[in-house]
GROMACS .gro file of C-alpha atoms in nm:
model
  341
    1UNK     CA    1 -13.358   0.728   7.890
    2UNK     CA    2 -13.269   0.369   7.818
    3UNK     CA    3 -13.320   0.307   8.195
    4UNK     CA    4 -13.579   0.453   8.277
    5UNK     CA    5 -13.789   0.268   8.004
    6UNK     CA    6 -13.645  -0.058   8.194
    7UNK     CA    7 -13.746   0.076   8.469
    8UNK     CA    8 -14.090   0.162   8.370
    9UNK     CA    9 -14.160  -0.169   8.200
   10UNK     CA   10 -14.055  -0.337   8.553
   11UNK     CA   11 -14.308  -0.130   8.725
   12UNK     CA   12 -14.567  -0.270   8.484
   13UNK     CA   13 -14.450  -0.632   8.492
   14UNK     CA   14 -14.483  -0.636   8.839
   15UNK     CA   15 -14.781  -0.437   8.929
   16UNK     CA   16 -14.990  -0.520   8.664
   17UNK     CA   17 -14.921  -0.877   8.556
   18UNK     CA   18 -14.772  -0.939   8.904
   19UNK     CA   19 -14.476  -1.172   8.761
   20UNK     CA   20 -14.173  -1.255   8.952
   21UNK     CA   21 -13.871  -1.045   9.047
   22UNK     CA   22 -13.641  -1.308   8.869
   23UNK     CA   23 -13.849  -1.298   8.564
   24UNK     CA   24 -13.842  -0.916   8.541
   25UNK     CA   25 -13.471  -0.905   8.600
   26UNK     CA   26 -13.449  -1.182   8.353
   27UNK     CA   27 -13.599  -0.999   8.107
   28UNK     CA   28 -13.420  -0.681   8.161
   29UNK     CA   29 -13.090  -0.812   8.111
   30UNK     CA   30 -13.192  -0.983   7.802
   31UNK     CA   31 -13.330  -0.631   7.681
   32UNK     CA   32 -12.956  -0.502   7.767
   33UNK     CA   33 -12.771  -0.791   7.584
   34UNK     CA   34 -12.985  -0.691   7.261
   35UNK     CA   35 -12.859  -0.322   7.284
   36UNK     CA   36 -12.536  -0.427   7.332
   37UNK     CA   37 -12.533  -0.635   7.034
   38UNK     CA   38 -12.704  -0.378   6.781
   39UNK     CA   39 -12.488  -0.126   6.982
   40UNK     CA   40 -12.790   0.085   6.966
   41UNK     CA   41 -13.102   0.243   7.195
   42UNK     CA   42 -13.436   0.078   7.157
   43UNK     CA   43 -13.588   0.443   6.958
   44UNK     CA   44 -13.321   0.331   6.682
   45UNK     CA   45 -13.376  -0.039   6.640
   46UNK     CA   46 -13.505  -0.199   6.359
   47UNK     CA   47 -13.687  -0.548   6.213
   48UNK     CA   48 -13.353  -0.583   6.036
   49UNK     CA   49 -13.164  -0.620   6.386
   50UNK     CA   50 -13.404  -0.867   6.532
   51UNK     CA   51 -13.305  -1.031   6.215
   52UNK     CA   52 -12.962  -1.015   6.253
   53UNK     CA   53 -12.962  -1.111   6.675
   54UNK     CA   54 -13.209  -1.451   6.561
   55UNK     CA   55 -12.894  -1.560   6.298
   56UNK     CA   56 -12.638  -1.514   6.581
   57UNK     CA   57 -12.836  -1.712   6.864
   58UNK     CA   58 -12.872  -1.958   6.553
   59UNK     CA   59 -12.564  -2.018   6.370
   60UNK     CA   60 -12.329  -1.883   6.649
   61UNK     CA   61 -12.429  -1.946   6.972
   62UNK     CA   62 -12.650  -2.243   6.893
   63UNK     CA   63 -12.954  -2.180   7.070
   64UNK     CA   64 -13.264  -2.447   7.116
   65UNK     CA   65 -13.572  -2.277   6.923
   66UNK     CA   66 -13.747  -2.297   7.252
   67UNK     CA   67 -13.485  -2.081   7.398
   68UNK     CA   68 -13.480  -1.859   7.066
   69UNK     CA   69 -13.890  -1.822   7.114
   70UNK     CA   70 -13.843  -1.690   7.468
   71UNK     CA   71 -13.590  -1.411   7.395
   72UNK     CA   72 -13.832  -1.298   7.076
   73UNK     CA   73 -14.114  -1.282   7.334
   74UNK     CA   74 -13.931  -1.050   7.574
   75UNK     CA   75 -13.819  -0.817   7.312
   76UNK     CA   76 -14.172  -0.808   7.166
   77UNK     CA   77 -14.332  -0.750   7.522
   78UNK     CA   78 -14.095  -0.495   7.575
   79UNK     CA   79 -14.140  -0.324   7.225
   80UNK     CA   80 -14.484  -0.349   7.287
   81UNK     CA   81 -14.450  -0.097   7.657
   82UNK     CA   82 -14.255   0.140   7.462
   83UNK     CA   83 -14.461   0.209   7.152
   84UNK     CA   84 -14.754   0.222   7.359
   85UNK     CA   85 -14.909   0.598   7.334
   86UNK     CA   86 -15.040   0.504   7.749
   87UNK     CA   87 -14.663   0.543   7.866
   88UNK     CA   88 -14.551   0.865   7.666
   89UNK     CA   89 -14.212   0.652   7.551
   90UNK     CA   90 -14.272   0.768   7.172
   91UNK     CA   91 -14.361   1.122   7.221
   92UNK     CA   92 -14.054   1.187   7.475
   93UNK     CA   93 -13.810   1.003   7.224
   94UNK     CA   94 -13.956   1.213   6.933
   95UNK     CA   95 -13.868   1.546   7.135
   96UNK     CA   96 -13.560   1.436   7.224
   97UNK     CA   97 -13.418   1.248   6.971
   98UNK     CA   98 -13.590   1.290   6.663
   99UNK     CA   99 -13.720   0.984   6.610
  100UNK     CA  100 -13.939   0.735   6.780
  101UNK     CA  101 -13.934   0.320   6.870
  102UNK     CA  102 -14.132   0.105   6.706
  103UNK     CA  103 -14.258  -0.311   6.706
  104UNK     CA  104 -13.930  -0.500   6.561
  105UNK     CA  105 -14.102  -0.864   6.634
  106UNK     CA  106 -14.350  -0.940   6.371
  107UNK     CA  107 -14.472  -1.302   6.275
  108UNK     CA  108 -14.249  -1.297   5.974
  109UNK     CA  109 -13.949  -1.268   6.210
  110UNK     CA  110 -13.967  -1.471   6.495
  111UNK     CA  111 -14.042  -1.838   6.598
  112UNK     CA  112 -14.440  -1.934   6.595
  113UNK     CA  113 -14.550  -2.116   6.912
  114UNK     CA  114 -14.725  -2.449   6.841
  115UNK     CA  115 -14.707  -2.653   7.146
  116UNK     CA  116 -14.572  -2.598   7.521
  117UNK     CA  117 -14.311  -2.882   7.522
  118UNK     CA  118 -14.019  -2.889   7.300
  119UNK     CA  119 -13.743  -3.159   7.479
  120UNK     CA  120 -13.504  -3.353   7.341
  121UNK     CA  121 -13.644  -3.644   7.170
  122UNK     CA  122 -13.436  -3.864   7.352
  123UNK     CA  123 -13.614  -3.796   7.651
  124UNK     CA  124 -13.840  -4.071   7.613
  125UNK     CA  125 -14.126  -4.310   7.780
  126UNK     CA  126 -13.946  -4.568   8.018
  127UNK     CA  127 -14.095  -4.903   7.903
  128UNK     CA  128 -14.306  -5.097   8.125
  129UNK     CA  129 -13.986  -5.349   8.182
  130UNK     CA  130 -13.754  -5.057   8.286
  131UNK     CA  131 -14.021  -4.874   8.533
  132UNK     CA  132 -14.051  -5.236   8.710
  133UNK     CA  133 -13.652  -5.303   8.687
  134UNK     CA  134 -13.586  -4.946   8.809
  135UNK     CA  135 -13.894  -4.935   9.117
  136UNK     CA  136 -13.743  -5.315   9.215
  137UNK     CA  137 -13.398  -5.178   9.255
  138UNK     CA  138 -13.495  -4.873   9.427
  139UNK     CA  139 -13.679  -5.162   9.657
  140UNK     CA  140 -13.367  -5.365   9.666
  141UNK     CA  141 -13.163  -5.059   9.794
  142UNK     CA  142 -13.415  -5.083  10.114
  143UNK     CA  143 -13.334  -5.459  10.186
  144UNK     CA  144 -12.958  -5.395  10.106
  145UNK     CA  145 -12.905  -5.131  10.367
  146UNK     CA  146 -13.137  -5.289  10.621
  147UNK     CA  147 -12.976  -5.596  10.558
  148UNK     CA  148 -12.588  -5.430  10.591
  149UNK     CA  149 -12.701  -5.211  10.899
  150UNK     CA  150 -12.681  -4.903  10.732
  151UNK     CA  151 -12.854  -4.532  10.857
  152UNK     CA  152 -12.919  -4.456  10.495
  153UNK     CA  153 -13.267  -4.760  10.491
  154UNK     CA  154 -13.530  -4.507  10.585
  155UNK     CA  155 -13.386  -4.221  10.268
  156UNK     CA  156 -13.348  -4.555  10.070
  157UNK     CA  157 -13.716  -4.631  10.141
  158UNK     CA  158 -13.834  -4.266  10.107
  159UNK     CA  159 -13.675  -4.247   9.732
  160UNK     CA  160 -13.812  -4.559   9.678
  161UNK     CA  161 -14.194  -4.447   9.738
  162UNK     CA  162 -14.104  -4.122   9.577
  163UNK     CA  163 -14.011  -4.257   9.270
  164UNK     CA  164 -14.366  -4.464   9.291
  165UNK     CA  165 -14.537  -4.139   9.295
  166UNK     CA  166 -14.381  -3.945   9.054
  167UNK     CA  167 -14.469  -4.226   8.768
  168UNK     CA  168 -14.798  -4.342   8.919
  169UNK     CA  169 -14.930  -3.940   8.935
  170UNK     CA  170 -14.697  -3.818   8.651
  171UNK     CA  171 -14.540  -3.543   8.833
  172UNK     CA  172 -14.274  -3.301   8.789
  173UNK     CA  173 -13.930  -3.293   8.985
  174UNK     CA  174 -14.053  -2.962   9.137
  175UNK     CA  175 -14.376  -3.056   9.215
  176UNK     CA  176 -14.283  -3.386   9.365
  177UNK     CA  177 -14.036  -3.198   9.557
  178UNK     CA  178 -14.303  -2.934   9.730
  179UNK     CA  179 -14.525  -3.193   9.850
  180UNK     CA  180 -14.652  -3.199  10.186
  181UNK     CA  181 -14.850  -3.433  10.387
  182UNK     CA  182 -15.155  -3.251  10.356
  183UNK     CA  183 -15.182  -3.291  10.007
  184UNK     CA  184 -15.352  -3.593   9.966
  185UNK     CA  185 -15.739  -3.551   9.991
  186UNK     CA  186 -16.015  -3.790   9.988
  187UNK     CA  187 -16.186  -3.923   9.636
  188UNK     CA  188 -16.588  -3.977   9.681
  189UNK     CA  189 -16.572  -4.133   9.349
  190UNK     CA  190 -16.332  -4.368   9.489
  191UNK     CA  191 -16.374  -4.435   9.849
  192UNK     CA  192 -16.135  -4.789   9.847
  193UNK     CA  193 -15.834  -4.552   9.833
  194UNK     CA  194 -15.899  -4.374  10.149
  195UNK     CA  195 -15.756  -4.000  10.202
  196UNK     CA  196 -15.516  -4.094   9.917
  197UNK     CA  197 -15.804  -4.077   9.633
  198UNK     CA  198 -15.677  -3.743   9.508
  199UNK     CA  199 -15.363  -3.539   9.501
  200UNK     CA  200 -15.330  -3.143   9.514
  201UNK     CA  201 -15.040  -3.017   9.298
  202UNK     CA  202 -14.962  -2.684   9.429
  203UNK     CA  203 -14.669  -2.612   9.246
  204UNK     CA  204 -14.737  -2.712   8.897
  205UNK     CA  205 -14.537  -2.539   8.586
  206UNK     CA  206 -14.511  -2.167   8.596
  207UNK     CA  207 -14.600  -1.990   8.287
  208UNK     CA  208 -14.449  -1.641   8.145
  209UNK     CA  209 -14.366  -1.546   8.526
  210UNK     CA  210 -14.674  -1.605   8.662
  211UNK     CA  211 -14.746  -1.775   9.001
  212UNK     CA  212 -14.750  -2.191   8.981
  213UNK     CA  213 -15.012  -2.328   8.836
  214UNK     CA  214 -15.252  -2.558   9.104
  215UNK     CA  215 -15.429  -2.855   8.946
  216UNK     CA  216 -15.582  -3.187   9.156
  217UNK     CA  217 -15.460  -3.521   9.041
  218UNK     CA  218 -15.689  -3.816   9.112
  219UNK     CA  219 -15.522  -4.137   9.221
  220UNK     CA  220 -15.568  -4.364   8.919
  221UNK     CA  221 -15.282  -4.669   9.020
  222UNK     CA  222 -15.394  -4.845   9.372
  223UNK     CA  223 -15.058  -4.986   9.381
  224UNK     CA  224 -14.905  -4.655   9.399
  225UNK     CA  225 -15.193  -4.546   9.645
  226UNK     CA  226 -15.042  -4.847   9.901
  227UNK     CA  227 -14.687  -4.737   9.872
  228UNK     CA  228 -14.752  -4.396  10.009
  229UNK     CA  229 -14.984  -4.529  10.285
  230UNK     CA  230 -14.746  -4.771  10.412
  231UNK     CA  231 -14.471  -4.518  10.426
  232UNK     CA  232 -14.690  -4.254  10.593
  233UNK     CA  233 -14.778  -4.486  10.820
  234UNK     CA  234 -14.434  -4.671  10.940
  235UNK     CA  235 -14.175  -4.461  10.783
  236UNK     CA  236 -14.204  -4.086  10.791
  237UNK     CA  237 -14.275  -4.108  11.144
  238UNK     CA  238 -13.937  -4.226  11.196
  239UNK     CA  239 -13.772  -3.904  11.058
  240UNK     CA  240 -13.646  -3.624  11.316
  241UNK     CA  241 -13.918  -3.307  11.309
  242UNK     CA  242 -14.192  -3.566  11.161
  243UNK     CA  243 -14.421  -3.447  11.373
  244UNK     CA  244 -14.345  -3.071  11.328
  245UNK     CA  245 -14.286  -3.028  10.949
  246UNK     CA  246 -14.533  -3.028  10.707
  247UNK     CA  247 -14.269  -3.181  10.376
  248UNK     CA  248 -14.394  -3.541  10.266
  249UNK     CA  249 -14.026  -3.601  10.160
  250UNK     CA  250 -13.816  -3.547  10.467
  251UNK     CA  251 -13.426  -3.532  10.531
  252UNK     CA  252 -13.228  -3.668  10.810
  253UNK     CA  253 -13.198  -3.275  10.956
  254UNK     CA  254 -13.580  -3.211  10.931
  255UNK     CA  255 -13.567  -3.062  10.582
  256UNK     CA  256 -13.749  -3.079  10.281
  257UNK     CA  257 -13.602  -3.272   9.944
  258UNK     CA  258 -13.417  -3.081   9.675
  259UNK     CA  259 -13.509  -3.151   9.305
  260UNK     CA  260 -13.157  -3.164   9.302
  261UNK     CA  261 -13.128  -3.513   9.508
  262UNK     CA  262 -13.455  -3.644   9.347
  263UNK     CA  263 -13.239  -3.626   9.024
  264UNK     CA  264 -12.911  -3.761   9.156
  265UNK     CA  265 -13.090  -4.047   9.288
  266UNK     CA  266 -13.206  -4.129   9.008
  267UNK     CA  267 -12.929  -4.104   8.788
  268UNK     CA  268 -12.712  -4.366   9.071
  269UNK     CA  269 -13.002  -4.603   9.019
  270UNK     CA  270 -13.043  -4.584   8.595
  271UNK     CA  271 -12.647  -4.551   8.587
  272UNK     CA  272 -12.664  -4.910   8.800
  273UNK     CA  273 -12.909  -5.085   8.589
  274UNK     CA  274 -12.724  -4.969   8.248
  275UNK     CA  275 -13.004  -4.757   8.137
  276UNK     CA  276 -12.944  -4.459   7.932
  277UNK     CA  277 -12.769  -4.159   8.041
  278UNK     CA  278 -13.033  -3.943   7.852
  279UNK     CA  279 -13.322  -4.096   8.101
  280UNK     CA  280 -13.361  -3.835   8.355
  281UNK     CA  281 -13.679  -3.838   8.615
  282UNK     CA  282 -13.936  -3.652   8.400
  283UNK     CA  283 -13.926  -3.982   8.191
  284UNK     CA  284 -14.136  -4.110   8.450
  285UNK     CA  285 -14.391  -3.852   8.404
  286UNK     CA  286 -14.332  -3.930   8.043
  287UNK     CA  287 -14.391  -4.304   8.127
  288UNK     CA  288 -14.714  -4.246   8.366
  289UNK     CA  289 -14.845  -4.029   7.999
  290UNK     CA  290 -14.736  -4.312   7.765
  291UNK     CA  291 -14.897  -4.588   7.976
  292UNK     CA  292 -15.246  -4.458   8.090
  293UNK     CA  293 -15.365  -4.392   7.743
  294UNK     CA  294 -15.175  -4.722   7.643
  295UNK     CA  295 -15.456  -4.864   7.902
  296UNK     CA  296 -15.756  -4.685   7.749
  297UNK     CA  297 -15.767  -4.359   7.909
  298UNK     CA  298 -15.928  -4.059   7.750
  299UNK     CA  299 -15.626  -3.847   7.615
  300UNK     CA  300 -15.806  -3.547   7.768
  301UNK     CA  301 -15.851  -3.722   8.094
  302UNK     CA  302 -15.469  -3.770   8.100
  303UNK     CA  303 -15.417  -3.433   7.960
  304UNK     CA  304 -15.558  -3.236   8.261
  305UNK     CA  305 -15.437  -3.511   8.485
  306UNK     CA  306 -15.037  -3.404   8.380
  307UNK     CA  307 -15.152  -2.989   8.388
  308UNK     CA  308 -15.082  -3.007   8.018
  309UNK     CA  309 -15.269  -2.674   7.861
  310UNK     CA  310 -15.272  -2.833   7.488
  311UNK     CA  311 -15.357  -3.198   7.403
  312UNK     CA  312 -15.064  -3.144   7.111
  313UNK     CA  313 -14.783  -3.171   7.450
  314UNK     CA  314 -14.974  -3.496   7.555
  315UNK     CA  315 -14.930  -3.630   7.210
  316UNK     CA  316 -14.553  -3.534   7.261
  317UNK     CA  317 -14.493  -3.734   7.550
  318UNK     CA  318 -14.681  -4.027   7.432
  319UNK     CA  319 -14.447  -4.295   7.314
  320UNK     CA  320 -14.701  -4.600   7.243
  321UNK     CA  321 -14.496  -4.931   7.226
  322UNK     CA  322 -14.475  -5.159   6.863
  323UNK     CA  323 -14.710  -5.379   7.065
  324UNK     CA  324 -14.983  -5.130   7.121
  325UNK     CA  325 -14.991  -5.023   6.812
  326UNK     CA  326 -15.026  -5.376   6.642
  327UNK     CA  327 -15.319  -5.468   6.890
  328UNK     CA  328 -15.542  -5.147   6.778
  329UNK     CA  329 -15.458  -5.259   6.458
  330UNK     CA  330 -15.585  -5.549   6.481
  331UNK     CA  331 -15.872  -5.395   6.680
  332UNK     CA  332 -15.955  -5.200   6.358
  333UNK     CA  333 -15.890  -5.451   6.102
  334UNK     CA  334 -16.140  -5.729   6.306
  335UNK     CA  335 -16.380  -5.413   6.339
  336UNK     CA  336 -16.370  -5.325   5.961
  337UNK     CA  337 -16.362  -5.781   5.853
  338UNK     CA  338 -16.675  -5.814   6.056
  339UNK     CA  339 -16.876  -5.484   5.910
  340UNK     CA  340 -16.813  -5.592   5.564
  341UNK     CA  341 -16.940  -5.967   5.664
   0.00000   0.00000   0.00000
């Protein structure tokens, strides 16, 4: 019986939310671990047990509340399939077993969801002094292996321009990573930046299973907007397949680049400067947040540039520097002196 109502609620996942095959299976064996731990079926669980599984993922296997939130959800999604009278879960468990399942998530027993991001504080902004240090060493690396005669210049000057895009557009590792050449589009708004006015994120964050979420950046640092011309023009071309693959970030064998070398690039660059361990690429995304509204953009502009759904995550990753601050203060104070006067 126990199956079958996994089985069921998998047919329903993906035929009428249409989520993903690892998300179902996800899900499923998180359903499992919870009747393993109660050492009960899902027609005998209680509130008490979801109370008793939250202190465990708390006190004994240390859980993030993020994490914590996301188990609670699948229980109460799948609590919700098999009290519903549409399936015929309750009225088959009542004939068989004598009893019948019921909602064990309730507001007074799991984690309320406030905002969408929940990271580590010490994933912060980069300051404006690190993102130049860091983008002049990735430079540097260019010269260096030019200069020593090495095969690795052209990947050198790819991460380089990479790393240029992922602060000047605010991107994700992932999203960076799925970008093709086709993704740039033309601005009317802002015809001095050519075909490179606007940028098509295809494979923004997923949510709850769902298929990526698409969003269009618009090109907002002309700097930025140069460094990708210049290496469309005279350095992807130099890569084998350039002419036959469609990946803006190319390998030496034609393939496309891994989140996983986006981040261990970066983390041979920070660990050469003597940055932090705890800065990891999405600080630049953090840094591109923290420094447009430091400039006077509208936090909602910003907001659905970054594919943020509430303006409470934008706050999050906004780390305005001592010196910001003390110049709106001053803003305000010279506003309020020359009212009064």
């Amino acid at each position: 019986m126990f199956e079958a109502m996994l089985e069921g609620w998998a047919r329903q996942q993906r035929g009428g939310r249409r989520l993903q095959p690892k998300t179902i299976s996800g899900r499923q064996q998180l359903v499992r671990r919870f009747s393993q731990y109660t050492n009960a079926y899902p027609w005998q669980w209680s509130a008490a047990d979801m109370d008793e599984w939250t202190t465990h993922l708390i006190g004994e296997l240390r859980r993030a509340e993020s994490t914590i939130r996301g188990y609670q959800t699948a229980m109460r999604l799948f609590c919700d399939y098999i009290t519903s009278p549409h399936y015929q879960w309750p009225q088959e468990c009542e004939s068989r077993f004598g009893t019948h399942p019921v909602q064990i998530c309730h507001e007074w027993n799991t984690a309320a969801h406030l905002v969408d991001y929940e990271g580590g504080p010490e994933r912060r902004p980069m300051t404006r002094e690190e993102i130049q240090h860091f983008l002049d060493y990735a430079d540097d690396q260019v010269e260096r292996a030019v200069r020593l005669g090495r095969k690795g210049a052209l990947a050198a000057y790819r991460d380089a321009t990479m790393f240029k895009v992922i602060y000047g557009w605010g991107l994700r590792c992932t999203e960076t990573s799925k970008l093709d050449i086709t993704d740039f589009y033309r601005n009317p708004k802002a015809p001095e930046l050519g075909r490179l006015g606007s940028l098509h994120v295809r494979y923004g964050k997923r949510t709850r299973g769902s298929a990526p979420r698409r969003r269009m950046v618009l090109s907002v640092m002309p700097w930025a907007v140069e460094a990708v011309e210049d290496y469309l023009a005279n350095i992807r071309p130099r890569y084998r397949f350039a002419g036959d693959r469609q990946a803006l970030w190319l390998t030496e064998r034609g393939g496309r680049l891994k989140v996983r070398e986006i981040e261990e690039r970066f983390a041979t660059y920070r660990d050469a400067l003597g940055l932090e361990k705890a800065l990891v690429p999405h600080c630049l995304r953090h840094s591109h947040v923290t420094h447009q509204i430091e400039d006077g953009a509208d936090p909602v502009f910003v907001q659905n540039q970054v594919g943020h759904r509430y303006a409470s995550t934008t706050a999050l990753y906004t780390g305005v520097s001592g010196d910001f601050m003390n110049t709106m203060m001053r803003k305000v104070l010279d506003r309020t002196l020359n009212g009064g006067q």
